[in-house]
Short mmCIF file of C-alpha atoms and ligand atoms in Angstrom, two decimals:
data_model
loop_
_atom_site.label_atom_id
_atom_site.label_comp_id
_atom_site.label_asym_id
_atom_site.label_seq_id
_atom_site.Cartn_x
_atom_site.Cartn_y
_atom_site.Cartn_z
CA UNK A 1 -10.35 -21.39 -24.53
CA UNK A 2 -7.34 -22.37 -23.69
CA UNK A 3 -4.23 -24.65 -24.96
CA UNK A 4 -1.93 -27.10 -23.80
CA UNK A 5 0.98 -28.87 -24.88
CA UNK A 6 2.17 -32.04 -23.69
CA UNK A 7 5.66 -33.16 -25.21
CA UNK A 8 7.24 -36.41 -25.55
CA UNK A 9 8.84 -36.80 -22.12
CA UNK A 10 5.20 -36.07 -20.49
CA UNK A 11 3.88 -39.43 -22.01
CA UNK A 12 7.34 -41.13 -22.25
CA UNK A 13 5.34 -44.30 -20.70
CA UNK A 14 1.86 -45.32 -19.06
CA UNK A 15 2.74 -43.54 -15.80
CA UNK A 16 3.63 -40.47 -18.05
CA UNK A 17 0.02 -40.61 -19.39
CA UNK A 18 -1.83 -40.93 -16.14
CA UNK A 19 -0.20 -38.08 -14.65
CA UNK A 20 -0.98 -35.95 -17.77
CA UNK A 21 -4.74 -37.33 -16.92
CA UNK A 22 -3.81 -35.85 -13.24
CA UNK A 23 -2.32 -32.91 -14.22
CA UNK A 24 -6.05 -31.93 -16.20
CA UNK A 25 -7.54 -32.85 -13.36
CA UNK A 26 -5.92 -30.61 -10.94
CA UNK A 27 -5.81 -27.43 -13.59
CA UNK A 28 -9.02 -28.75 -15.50
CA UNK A 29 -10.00 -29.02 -18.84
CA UNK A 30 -13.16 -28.05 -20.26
CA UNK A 31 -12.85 -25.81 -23.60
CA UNK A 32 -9.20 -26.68 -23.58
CA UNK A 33 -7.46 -28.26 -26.50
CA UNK A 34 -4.77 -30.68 -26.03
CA UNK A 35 -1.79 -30.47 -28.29
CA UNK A 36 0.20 -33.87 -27.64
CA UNK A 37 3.59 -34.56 -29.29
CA UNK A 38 5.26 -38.72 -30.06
CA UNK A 39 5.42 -40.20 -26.49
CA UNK A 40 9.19 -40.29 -25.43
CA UNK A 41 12.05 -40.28 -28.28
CA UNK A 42 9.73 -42.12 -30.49
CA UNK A 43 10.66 -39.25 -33.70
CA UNK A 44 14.17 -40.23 -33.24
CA UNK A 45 12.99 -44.23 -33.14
CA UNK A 46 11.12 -43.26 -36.54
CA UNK A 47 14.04 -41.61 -37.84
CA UNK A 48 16.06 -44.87 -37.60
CA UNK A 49 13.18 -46.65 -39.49
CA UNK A 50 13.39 -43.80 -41.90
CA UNK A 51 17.29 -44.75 -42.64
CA UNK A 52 16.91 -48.12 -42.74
CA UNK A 53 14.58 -47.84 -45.14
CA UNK A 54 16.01 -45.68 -47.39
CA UNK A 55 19.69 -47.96 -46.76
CA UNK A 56 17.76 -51.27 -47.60
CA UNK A 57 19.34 -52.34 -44.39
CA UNK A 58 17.84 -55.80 -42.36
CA UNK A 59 17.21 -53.81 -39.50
CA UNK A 60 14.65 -52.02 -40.92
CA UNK A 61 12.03 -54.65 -39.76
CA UNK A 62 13.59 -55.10 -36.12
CA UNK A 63 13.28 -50.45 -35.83
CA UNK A 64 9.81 -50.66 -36.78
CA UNK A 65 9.34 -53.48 -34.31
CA UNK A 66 10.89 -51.73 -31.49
CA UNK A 67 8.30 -48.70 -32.70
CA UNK A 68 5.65 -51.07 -32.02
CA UNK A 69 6.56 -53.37 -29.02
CA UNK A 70 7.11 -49.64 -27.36
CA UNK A 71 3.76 -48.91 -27.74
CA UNK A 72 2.05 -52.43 -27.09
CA UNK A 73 3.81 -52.33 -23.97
CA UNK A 74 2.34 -48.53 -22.78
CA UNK A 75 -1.14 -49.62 -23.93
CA UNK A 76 -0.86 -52.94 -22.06
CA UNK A 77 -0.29 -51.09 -18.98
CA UNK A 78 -3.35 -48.53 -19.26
CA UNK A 79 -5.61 -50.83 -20.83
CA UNK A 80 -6.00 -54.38 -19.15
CA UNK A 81 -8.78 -55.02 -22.26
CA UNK A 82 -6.94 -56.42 -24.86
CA UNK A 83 -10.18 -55.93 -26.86
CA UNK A 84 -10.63 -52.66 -26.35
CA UNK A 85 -10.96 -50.75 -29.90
CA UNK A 86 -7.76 -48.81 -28.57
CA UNK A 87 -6.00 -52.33 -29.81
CA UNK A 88 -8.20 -51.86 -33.44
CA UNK A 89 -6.70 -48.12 -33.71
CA UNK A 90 -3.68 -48.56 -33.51
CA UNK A 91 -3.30 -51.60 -35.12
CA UNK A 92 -4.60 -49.96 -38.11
CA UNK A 93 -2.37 -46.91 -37.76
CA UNK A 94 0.64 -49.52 -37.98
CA UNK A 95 -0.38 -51.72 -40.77
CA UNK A 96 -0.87 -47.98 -42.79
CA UNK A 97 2.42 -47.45 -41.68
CA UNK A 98 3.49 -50.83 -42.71
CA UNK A 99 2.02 -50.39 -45.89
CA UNK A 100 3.22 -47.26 -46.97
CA UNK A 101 6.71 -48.43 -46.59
CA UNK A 102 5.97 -51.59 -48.35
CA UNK A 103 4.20 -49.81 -51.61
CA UNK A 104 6.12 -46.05 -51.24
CA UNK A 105 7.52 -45.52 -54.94
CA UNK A 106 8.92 -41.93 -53.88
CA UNK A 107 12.83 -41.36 -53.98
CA UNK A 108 12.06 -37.95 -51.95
CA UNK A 109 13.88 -38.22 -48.91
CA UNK A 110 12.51 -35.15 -47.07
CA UNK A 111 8.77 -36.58 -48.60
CA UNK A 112 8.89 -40.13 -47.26
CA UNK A 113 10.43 -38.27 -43.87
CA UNK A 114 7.16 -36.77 -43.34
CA UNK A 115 5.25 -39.60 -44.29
CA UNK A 116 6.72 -42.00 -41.77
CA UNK A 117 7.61 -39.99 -38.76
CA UNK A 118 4.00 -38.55 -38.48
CA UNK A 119 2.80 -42.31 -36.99
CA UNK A 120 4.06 -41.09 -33.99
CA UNK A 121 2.10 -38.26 -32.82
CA UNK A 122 -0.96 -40.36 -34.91
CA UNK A 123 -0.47 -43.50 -32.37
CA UNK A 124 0.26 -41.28 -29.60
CA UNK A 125 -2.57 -39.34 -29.68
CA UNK A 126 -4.87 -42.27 -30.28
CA UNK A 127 -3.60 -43.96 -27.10
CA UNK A 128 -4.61 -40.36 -24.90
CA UNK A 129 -7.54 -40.39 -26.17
CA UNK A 130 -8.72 -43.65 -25.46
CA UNK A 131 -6.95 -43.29 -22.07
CA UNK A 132 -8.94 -40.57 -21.26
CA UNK A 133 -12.48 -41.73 -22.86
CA UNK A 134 -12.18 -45.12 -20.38
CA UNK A 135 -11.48 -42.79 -17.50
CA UNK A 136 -14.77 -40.86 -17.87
CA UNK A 137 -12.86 -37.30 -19.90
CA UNK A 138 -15.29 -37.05 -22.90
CA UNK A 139 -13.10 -35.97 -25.75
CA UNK A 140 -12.64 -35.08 -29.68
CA UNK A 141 -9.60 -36.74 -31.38
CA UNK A 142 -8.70 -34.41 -34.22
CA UNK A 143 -6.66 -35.38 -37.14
CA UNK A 144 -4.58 -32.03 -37.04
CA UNK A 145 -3.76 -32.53 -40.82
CA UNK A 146 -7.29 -31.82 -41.58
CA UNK A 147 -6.46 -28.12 -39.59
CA UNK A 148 -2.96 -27.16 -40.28
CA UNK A 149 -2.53 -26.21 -43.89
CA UNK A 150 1.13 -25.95 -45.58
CA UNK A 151 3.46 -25.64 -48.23
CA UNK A 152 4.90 -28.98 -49.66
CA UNK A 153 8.29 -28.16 -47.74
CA UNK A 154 8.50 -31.78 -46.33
CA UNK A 155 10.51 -31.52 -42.79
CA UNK A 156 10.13 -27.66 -42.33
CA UNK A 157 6.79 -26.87 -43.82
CA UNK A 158 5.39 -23.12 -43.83
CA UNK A 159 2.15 -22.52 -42.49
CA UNK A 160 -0.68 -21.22 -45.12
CA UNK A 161 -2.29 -19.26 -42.11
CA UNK A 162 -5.60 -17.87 -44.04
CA UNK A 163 -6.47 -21.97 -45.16
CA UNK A 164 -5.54 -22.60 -41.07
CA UNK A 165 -7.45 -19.95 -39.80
CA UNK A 166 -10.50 -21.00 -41.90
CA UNK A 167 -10.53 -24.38 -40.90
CA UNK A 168 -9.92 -24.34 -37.38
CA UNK A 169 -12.46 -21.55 -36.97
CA UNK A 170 -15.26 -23.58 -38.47
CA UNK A 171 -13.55 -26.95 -37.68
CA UNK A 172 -12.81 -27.14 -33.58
CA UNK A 173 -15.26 -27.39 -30.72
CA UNK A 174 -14.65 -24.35 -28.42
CA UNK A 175 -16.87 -25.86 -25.64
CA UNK A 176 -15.25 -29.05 -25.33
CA UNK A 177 -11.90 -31.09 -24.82
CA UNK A 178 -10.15 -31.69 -28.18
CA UNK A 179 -7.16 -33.76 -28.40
CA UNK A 180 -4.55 -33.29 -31.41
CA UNK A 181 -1.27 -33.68 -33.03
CA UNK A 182 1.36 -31.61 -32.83
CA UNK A 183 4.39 -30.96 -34.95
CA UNK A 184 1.93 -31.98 -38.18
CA UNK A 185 0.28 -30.39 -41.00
CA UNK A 186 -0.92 -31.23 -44.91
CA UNK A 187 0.13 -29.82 -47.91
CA UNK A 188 -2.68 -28.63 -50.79
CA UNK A 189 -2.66 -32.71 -51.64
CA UNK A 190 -3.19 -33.62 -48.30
CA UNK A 191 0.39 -35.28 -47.89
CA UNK A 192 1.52 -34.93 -44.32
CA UNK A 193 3.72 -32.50 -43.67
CA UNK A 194 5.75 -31.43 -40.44
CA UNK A 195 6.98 -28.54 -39.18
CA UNK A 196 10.53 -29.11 -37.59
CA UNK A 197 11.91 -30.82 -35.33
CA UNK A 198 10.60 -30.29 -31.75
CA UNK A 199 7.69 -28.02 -33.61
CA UNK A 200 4.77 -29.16 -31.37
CA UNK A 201 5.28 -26.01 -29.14
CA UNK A 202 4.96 -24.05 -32.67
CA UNK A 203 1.42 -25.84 -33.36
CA UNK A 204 -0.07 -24.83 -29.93
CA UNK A 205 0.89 -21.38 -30.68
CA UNK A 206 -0.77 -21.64 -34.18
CA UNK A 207 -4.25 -23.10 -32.93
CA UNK A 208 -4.16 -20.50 -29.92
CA UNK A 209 -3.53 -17.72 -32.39
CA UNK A 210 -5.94 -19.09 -34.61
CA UNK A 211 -8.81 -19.67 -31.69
CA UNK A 212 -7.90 -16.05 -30.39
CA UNK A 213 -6.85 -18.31 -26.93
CA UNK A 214 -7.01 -16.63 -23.05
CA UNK A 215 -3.41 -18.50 -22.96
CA UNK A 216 -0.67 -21.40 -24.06
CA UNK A 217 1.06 -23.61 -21.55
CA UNK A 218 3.71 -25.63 -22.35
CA UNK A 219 4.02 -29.07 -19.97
CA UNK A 220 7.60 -29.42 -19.37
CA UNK A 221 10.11 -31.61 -17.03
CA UNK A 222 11.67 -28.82 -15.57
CA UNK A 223 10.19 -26.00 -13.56
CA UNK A 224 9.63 -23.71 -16.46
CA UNK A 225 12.60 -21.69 -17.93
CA UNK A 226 15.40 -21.30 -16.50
CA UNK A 227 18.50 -18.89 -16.87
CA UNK A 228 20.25 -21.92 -18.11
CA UNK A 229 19.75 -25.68 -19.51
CA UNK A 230 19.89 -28.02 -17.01
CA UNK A 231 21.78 -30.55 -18.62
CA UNK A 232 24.84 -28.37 -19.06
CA UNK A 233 25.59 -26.01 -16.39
CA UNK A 234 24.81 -26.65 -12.02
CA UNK A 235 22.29 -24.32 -10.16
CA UNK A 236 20.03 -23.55 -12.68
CA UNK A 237 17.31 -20.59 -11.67
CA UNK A 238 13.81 -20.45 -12.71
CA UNK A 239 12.74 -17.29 -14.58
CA UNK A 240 9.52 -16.30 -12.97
CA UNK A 241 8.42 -13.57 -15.92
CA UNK A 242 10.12 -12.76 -19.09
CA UNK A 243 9.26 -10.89 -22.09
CA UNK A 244 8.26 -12.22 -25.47
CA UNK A 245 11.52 -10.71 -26.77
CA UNK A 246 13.48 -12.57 -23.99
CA UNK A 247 11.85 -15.65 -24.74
CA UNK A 248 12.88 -15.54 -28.60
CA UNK A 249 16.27 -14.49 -27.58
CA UNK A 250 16.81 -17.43 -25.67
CA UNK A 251 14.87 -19.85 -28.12
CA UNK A 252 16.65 -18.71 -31.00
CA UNK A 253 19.98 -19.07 -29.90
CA UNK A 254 18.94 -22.55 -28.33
CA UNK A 255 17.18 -22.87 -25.06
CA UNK A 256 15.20 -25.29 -25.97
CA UNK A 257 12.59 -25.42 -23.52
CA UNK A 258 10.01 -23.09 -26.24
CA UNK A 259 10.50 -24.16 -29.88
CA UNK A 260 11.31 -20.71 -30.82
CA UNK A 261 8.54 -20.28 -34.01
CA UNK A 262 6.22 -20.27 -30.87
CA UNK A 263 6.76 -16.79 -29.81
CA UNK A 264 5.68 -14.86 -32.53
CA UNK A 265 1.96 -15.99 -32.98
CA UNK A 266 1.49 -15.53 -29.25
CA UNK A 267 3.36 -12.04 -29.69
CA UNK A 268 1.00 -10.74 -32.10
CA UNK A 269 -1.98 -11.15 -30.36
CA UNK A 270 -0.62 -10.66 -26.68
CA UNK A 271 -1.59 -14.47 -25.52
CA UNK A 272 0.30 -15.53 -22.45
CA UNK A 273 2.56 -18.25 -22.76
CA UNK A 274 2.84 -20.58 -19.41
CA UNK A 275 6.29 -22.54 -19.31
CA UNK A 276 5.07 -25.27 -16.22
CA UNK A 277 5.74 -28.41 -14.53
CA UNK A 278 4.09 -31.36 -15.47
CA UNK A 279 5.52 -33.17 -12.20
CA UNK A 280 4.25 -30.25 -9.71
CA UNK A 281 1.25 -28.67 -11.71
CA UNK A 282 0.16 -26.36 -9.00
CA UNK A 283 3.76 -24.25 -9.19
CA UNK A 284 3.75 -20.77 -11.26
CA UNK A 285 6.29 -21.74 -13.85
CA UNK A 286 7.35 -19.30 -15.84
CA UNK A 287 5.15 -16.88 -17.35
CA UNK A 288 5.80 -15.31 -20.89
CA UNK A 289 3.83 -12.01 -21.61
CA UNK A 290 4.22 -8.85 -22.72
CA UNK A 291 6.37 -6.12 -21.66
CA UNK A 292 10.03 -5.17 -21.67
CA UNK A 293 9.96 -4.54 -18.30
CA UNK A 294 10.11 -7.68 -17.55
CA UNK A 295 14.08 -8.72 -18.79
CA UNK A 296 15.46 -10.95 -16.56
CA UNK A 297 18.36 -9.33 -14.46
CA UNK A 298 20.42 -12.90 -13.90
CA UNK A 299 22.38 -13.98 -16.78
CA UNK A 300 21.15 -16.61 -18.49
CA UNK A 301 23.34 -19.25 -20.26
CA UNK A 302 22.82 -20.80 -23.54
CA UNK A 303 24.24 -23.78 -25.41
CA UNK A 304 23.98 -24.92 -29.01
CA UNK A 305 25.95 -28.27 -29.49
CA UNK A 306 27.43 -29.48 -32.84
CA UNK A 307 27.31 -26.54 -34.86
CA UNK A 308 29.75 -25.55 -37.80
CA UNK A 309 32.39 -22.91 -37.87
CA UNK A 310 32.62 -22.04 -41.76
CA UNK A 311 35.07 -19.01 -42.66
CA UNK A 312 35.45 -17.74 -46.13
CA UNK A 313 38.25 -15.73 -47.49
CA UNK A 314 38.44 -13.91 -50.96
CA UNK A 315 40.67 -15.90 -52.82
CA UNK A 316 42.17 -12.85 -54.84
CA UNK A 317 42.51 -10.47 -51.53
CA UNK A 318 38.96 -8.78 -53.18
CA UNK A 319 36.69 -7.62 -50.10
CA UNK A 320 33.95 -9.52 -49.18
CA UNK A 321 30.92 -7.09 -49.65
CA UNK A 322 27.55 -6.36 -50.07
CA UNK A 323 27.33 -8.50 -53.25
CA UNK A 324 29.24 -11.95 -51.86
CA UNK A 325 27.25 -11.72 -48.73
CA UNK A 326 24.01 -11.80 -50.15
CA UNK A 327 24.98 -14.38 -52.62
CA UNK A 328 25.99 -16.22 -49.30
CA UNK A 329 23.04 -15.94 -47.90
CA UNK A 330 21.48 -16.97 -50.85
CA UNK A 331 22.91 -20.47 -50.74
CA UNK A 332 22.28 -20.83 -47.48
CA UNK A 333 18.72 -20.35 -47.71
CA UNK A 334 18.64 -22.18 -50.70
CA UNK A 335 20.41 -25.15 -48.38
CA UNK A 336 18.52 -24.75 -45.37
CA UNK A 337 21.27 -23.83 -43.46
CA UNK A 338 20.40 -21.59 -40.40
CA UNK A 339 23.17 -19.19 -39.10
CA UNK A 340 23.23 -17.74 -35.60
CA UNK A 341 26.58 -15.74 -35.41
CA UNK A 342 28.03 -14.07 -38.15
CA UNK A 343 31.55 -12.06 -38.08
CA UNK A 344 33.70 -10.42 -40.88
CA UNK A 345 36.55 -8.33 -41.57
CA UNK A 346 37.66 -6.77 -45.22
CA UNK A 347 38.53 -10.04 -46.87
CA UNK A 348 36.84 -12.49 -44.52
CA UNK A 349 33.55 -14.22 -43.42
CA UNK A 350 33.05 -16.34 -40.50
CA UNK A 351 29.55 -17.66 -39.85
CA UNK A 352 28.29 -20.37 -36.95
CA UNK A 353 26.17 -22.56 -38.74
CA UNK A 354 23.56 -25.74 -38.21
CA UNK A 355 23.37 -27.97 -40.88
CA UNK A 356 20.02 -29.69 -39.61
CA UNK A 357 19.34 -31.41 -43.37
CA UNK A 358 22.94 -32.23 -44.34
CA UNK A 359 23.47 -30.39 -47.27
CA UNK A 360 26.64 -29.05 -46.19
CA UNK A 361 29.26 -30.44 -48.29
CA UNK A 362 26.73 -29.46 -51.29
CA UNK A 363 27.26 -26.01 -49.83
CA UNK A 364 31.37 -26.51 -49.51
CA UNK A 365 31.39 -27.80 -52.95
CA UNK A 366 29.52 -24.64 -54.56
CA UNK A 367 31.97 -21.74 -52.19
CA UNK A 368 34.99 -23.35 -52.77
CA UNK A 369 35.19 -22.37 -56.52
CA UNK A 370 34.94 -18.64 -55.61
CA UNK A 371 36.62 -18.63 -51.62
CA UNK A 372 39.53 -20.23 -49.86
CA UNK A 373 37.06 -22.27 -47.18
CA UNK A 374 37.91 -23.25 -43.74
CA UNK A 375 35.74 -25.24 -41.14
CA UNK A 376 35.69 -26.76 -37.53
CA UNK A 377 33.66 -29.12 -37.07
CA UNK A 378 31.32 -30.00 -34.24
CA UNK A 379 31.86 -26.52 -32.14
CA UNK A 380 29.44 -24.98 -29.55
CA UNK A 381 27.85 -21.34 -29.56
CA UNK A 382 27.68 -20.44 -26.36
CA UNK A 383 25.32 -17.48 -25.77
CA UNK A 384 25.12 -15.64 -22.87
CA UNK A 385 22.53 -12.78 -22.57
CA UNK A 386 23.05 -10.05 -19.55
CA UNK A 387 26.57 -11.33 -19.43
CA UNK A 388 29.14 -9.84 -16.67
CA UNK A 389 32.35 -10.59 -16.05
CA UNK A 390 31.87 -13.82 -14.19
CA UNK A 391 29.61 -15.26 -16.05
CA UNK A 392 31.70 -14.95 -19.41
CA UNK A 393 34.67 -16.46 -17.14
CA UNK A 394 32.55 -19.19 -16.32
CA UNK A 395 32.06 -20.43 -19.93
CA UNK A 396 35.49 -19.38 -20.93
CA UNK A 397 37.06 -21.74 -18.74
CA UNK A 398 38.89 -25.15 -20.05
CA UNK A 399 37.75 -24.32 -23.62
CA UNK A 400 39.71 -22.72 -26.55
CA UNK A 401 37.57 -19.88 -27.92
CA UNK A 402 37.24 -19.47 -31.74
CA UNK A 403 35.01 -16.79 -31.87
CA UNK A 404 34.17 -14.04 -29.26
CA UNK A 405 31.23 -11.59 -29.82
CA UNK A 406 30.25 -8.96 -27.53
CA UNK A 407 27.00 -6.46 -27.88
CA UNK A 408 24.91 -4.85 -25.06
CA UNK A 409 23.50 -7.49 -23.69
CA UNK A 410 24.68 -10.49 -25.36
CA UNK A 411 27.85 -12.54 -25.22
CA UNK A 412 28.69 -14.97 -27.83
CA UNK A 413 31.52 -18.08 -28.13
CA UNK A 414 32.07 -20.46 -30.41
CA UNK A 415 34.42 -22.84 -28.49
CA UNK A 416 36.10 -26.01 -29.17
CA UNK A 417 36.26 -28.55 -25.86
P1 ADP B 1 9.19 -31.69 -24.65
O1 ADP B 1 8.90 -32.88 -23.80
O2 ADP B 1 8.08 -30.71 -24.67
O3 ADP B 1 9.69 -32.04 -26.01
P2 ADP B 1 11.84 -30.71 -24.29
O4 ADP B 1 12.61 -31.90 -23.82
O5 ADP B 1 11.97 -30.33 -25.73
O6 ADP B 1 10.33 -30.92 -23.91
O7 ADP B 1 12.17 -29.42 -23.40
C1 ADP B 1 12.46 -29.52 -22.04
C2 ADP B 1 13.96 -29.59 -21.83
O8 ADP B 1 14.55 -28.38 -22.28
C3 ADP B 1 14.39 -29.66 -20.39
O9 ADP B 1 14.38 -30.98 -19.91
C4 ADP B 1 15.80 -29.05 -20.41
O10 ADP B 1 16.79 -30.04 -20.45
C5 ADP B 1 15.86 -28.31 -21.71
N1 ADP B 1 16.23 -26.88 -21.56
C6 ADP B 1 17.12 -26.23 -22.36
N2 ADP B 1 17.26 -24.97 -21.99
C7 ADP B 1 16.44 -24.77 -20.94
C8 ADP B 1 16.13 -23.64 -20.12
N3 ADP B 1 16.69 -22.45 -20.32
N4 ADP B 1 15.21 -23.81 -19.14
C9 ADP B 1 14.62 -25.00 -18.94
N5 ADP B 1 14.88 -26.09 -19.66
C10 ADP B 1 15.77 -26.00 -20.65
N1 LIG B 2 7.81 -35.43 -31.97
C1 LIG B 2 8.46 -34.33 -32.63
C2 LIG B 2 9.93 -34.30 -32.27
O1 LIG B 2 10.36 -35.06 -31.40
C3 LIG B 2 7.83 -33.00 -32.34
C4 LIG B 2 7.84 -32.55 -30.90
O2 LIG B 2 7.89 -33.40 -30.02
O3 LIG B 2 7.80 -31.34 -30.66
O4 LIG B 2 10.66 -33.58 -32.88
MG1 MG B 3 10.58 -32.17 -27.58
#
């Protein structure tokens, strides 16, 4: 069996979803399951409907429209039926949303989060489906809530794998095309749950692990990975064959082509990964397997925008040790805080920091009675991993650099622009 993932920009709009209908056509798609994400930046259209609710604001009926007239306009376009039961669904999967935020009693933020933003890998889904049942692909819709189990951690739920296993092993269809959610879960009440931001990668890698899959591949708008994002620095490469370990490397420290939870389930059981092209299906892509032999030689170039620069000093020249550190750490975990760089010296501690749920100034509040604490604000980590000397010039240049880390084969700055 095998999985795919489709992410927002693949069904952005109704062209988006025909050519995800081509691209299955071309690879093909029997005893595959379909992992689909929201279609375009519809999370980050939910997450303004999210703040207006909680804010009481009047726009909070004009978001949720734009939610909807978004997708009434993509099913108008692959649908010329307007009373085709596609209409019914998704009606119904709006008028649940509608009335959850009319009758929600729950002040928990993180809870009502989870709640709301699910609709849009719900409606997404439901439109694929249909899609793809009018143009002759048989295929299961699958609620993936009713598959992946979790904690009650609303926004960054952890996976209860022996539930998951259970279910999808007796639940899923091995000899036919399912269709799911990703990014989704339920907690032991059946709330929805989800499992960080961009975490639809992580759910394909959890139902291949879970299905013992011949392989993952990731639908993407780019080639596959390449030694550097796109969006921020010219003449990108493609990466024809990396590593698991190179592939967490770059994921963790922010290529965000692979969510980087996705690794490790594949890693365990040795499933390929496939980073490919939605637009040119028939290209290699990149392939992710086993095998250190496989570290790219190029440098490849990293970025992590709007991350934190927090130092800490002992406020009676005491050394910051063992002790302080963990109790550090400790707060950070406790906030959610996730670090990527940390540097010290006898009676300082500098850390780069992303403050994803905004708990930061609960965080300042708490150090400041025991350090003397210093920030800069919205600072990039620059990462570069097989670094040489022009490659670290290149990233150096027109920036001031606050931090400057150098191991074997990574390079690290925090810079200011
Ligand atoms: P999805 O549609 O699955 O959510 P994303 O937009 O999250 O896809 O991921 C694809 C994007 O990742 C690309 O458009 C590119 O801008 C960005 N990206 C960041 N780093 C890399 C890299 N090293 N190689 C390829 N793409 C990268
Ligand atoms: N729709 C979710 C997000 O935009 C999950 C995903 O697309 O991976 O974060
Ligand atoms: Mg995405």
């Amino acid at each position: 069996m095998k999985v795919y993932k489709f992410g927002g920009a693949s069904v952005k709009d109704a062209k988006g979803v025909q050519n995800v209908l081509h691209v299955l056509q071309t690879v093909g798609y029997t005893d595959t399951l379909l992992v689909i994400s929201a279609m375009g930046k519809t999370t980050n259209a939910l997450e303004m409907v999210i703040k207006h609710y909680f804010e009481k604001s009047n726009e909070l009926n004009a978001s949720l429209l734009e939610v909807k007239k978004y997708h009434y306009q993509i099913l108008d376009e692959l649908f010329n039926n307007e009373e085709h039961e596609v209409y019914f669904d998704v009606n119904n999967h709006f008028a649940d949303l509608e009335y959850f935020i009319r009758s929600n009693k729950s002040p928990n933020y993180n809870f009502v989060y989870d709640q709301i933003v699910s609709y849009g890998e719900i409606i997404s889904t439901t439109i694929v489906s249909h899609y793809f049942k009018a143009q002759g692909l048989t295929n299961n819709w699958l609620d993936v809530r009713n598959f992946v189990k979790t904690d009650t951690t609303y926004r960054d739920a952890v996976v209860d794998w022996n539930t998951t296993q259970e279910l999808i092993t007796k639940g899923v269809n091995r000899n036919a095309l399912n269709i799911t959610q990703g990014f989704l879960g339920s907690d032991p009440n059946s709330f929805t749950t989800t499992l960080g931001r961009e975490g639809s990668d992580y759910t394909a890698a959890i139902f291949a692990y879970c299905l013992d899959a011949e392989s993952v591949t990731i639908w993407k708008d780019v080639p596959g990975v390449l030694n550097a994002d796109p969006r921020y620095f010219e003449n990108a490469t493609l990466l024809h064959q990396i590593s698991y370990r190179e592939a967490i490397e770059l994921a963790f420290y922010g290529a965000t082509v692979i969510h980087p939870k996705t690794l490790q389930p594949l890693q365990k059981k040795e499933i390929p990964l496939y980073v490919k092209s939605f637009v040119n299906p028939m290209l290699a892509g990149t392939s992710v397997s086993k095998g250190a032999d496989l570290e790219p030689q190029t440098s490849c170039f990293i970025v992590k925008k709007n991350q934190l620069l927090l130092s800490l000093s002992s406020l009676d020249f005491s050394f910051i040790m063992e002790e302080n550190i963990s109790e550090i750490f400790a707060l950070l975990h406790q906030f959610k805080i996730k670090v990527s760089l940390i540097q010290n010296t006898a009676i300082s501690f500098s850390i780069c920091i992303e403050d994803k749920f905004t708990n930061f100034e609960a965080l300042k509040t708490i150090l400041s009675q025991k350090f003397s604490v210093s920030y800069n604000e919205n600072v990039s980590l620059y990462t570069i991993r097989h670094f040489d000397k022009a490659a670290s010039e290149l990233v150096e240049k027109d920036k001031t650099v606050l931090v400057k880390q150098i191991s074997r084969e990574t390079l690290q700055l925090v810079t200011k622009e």
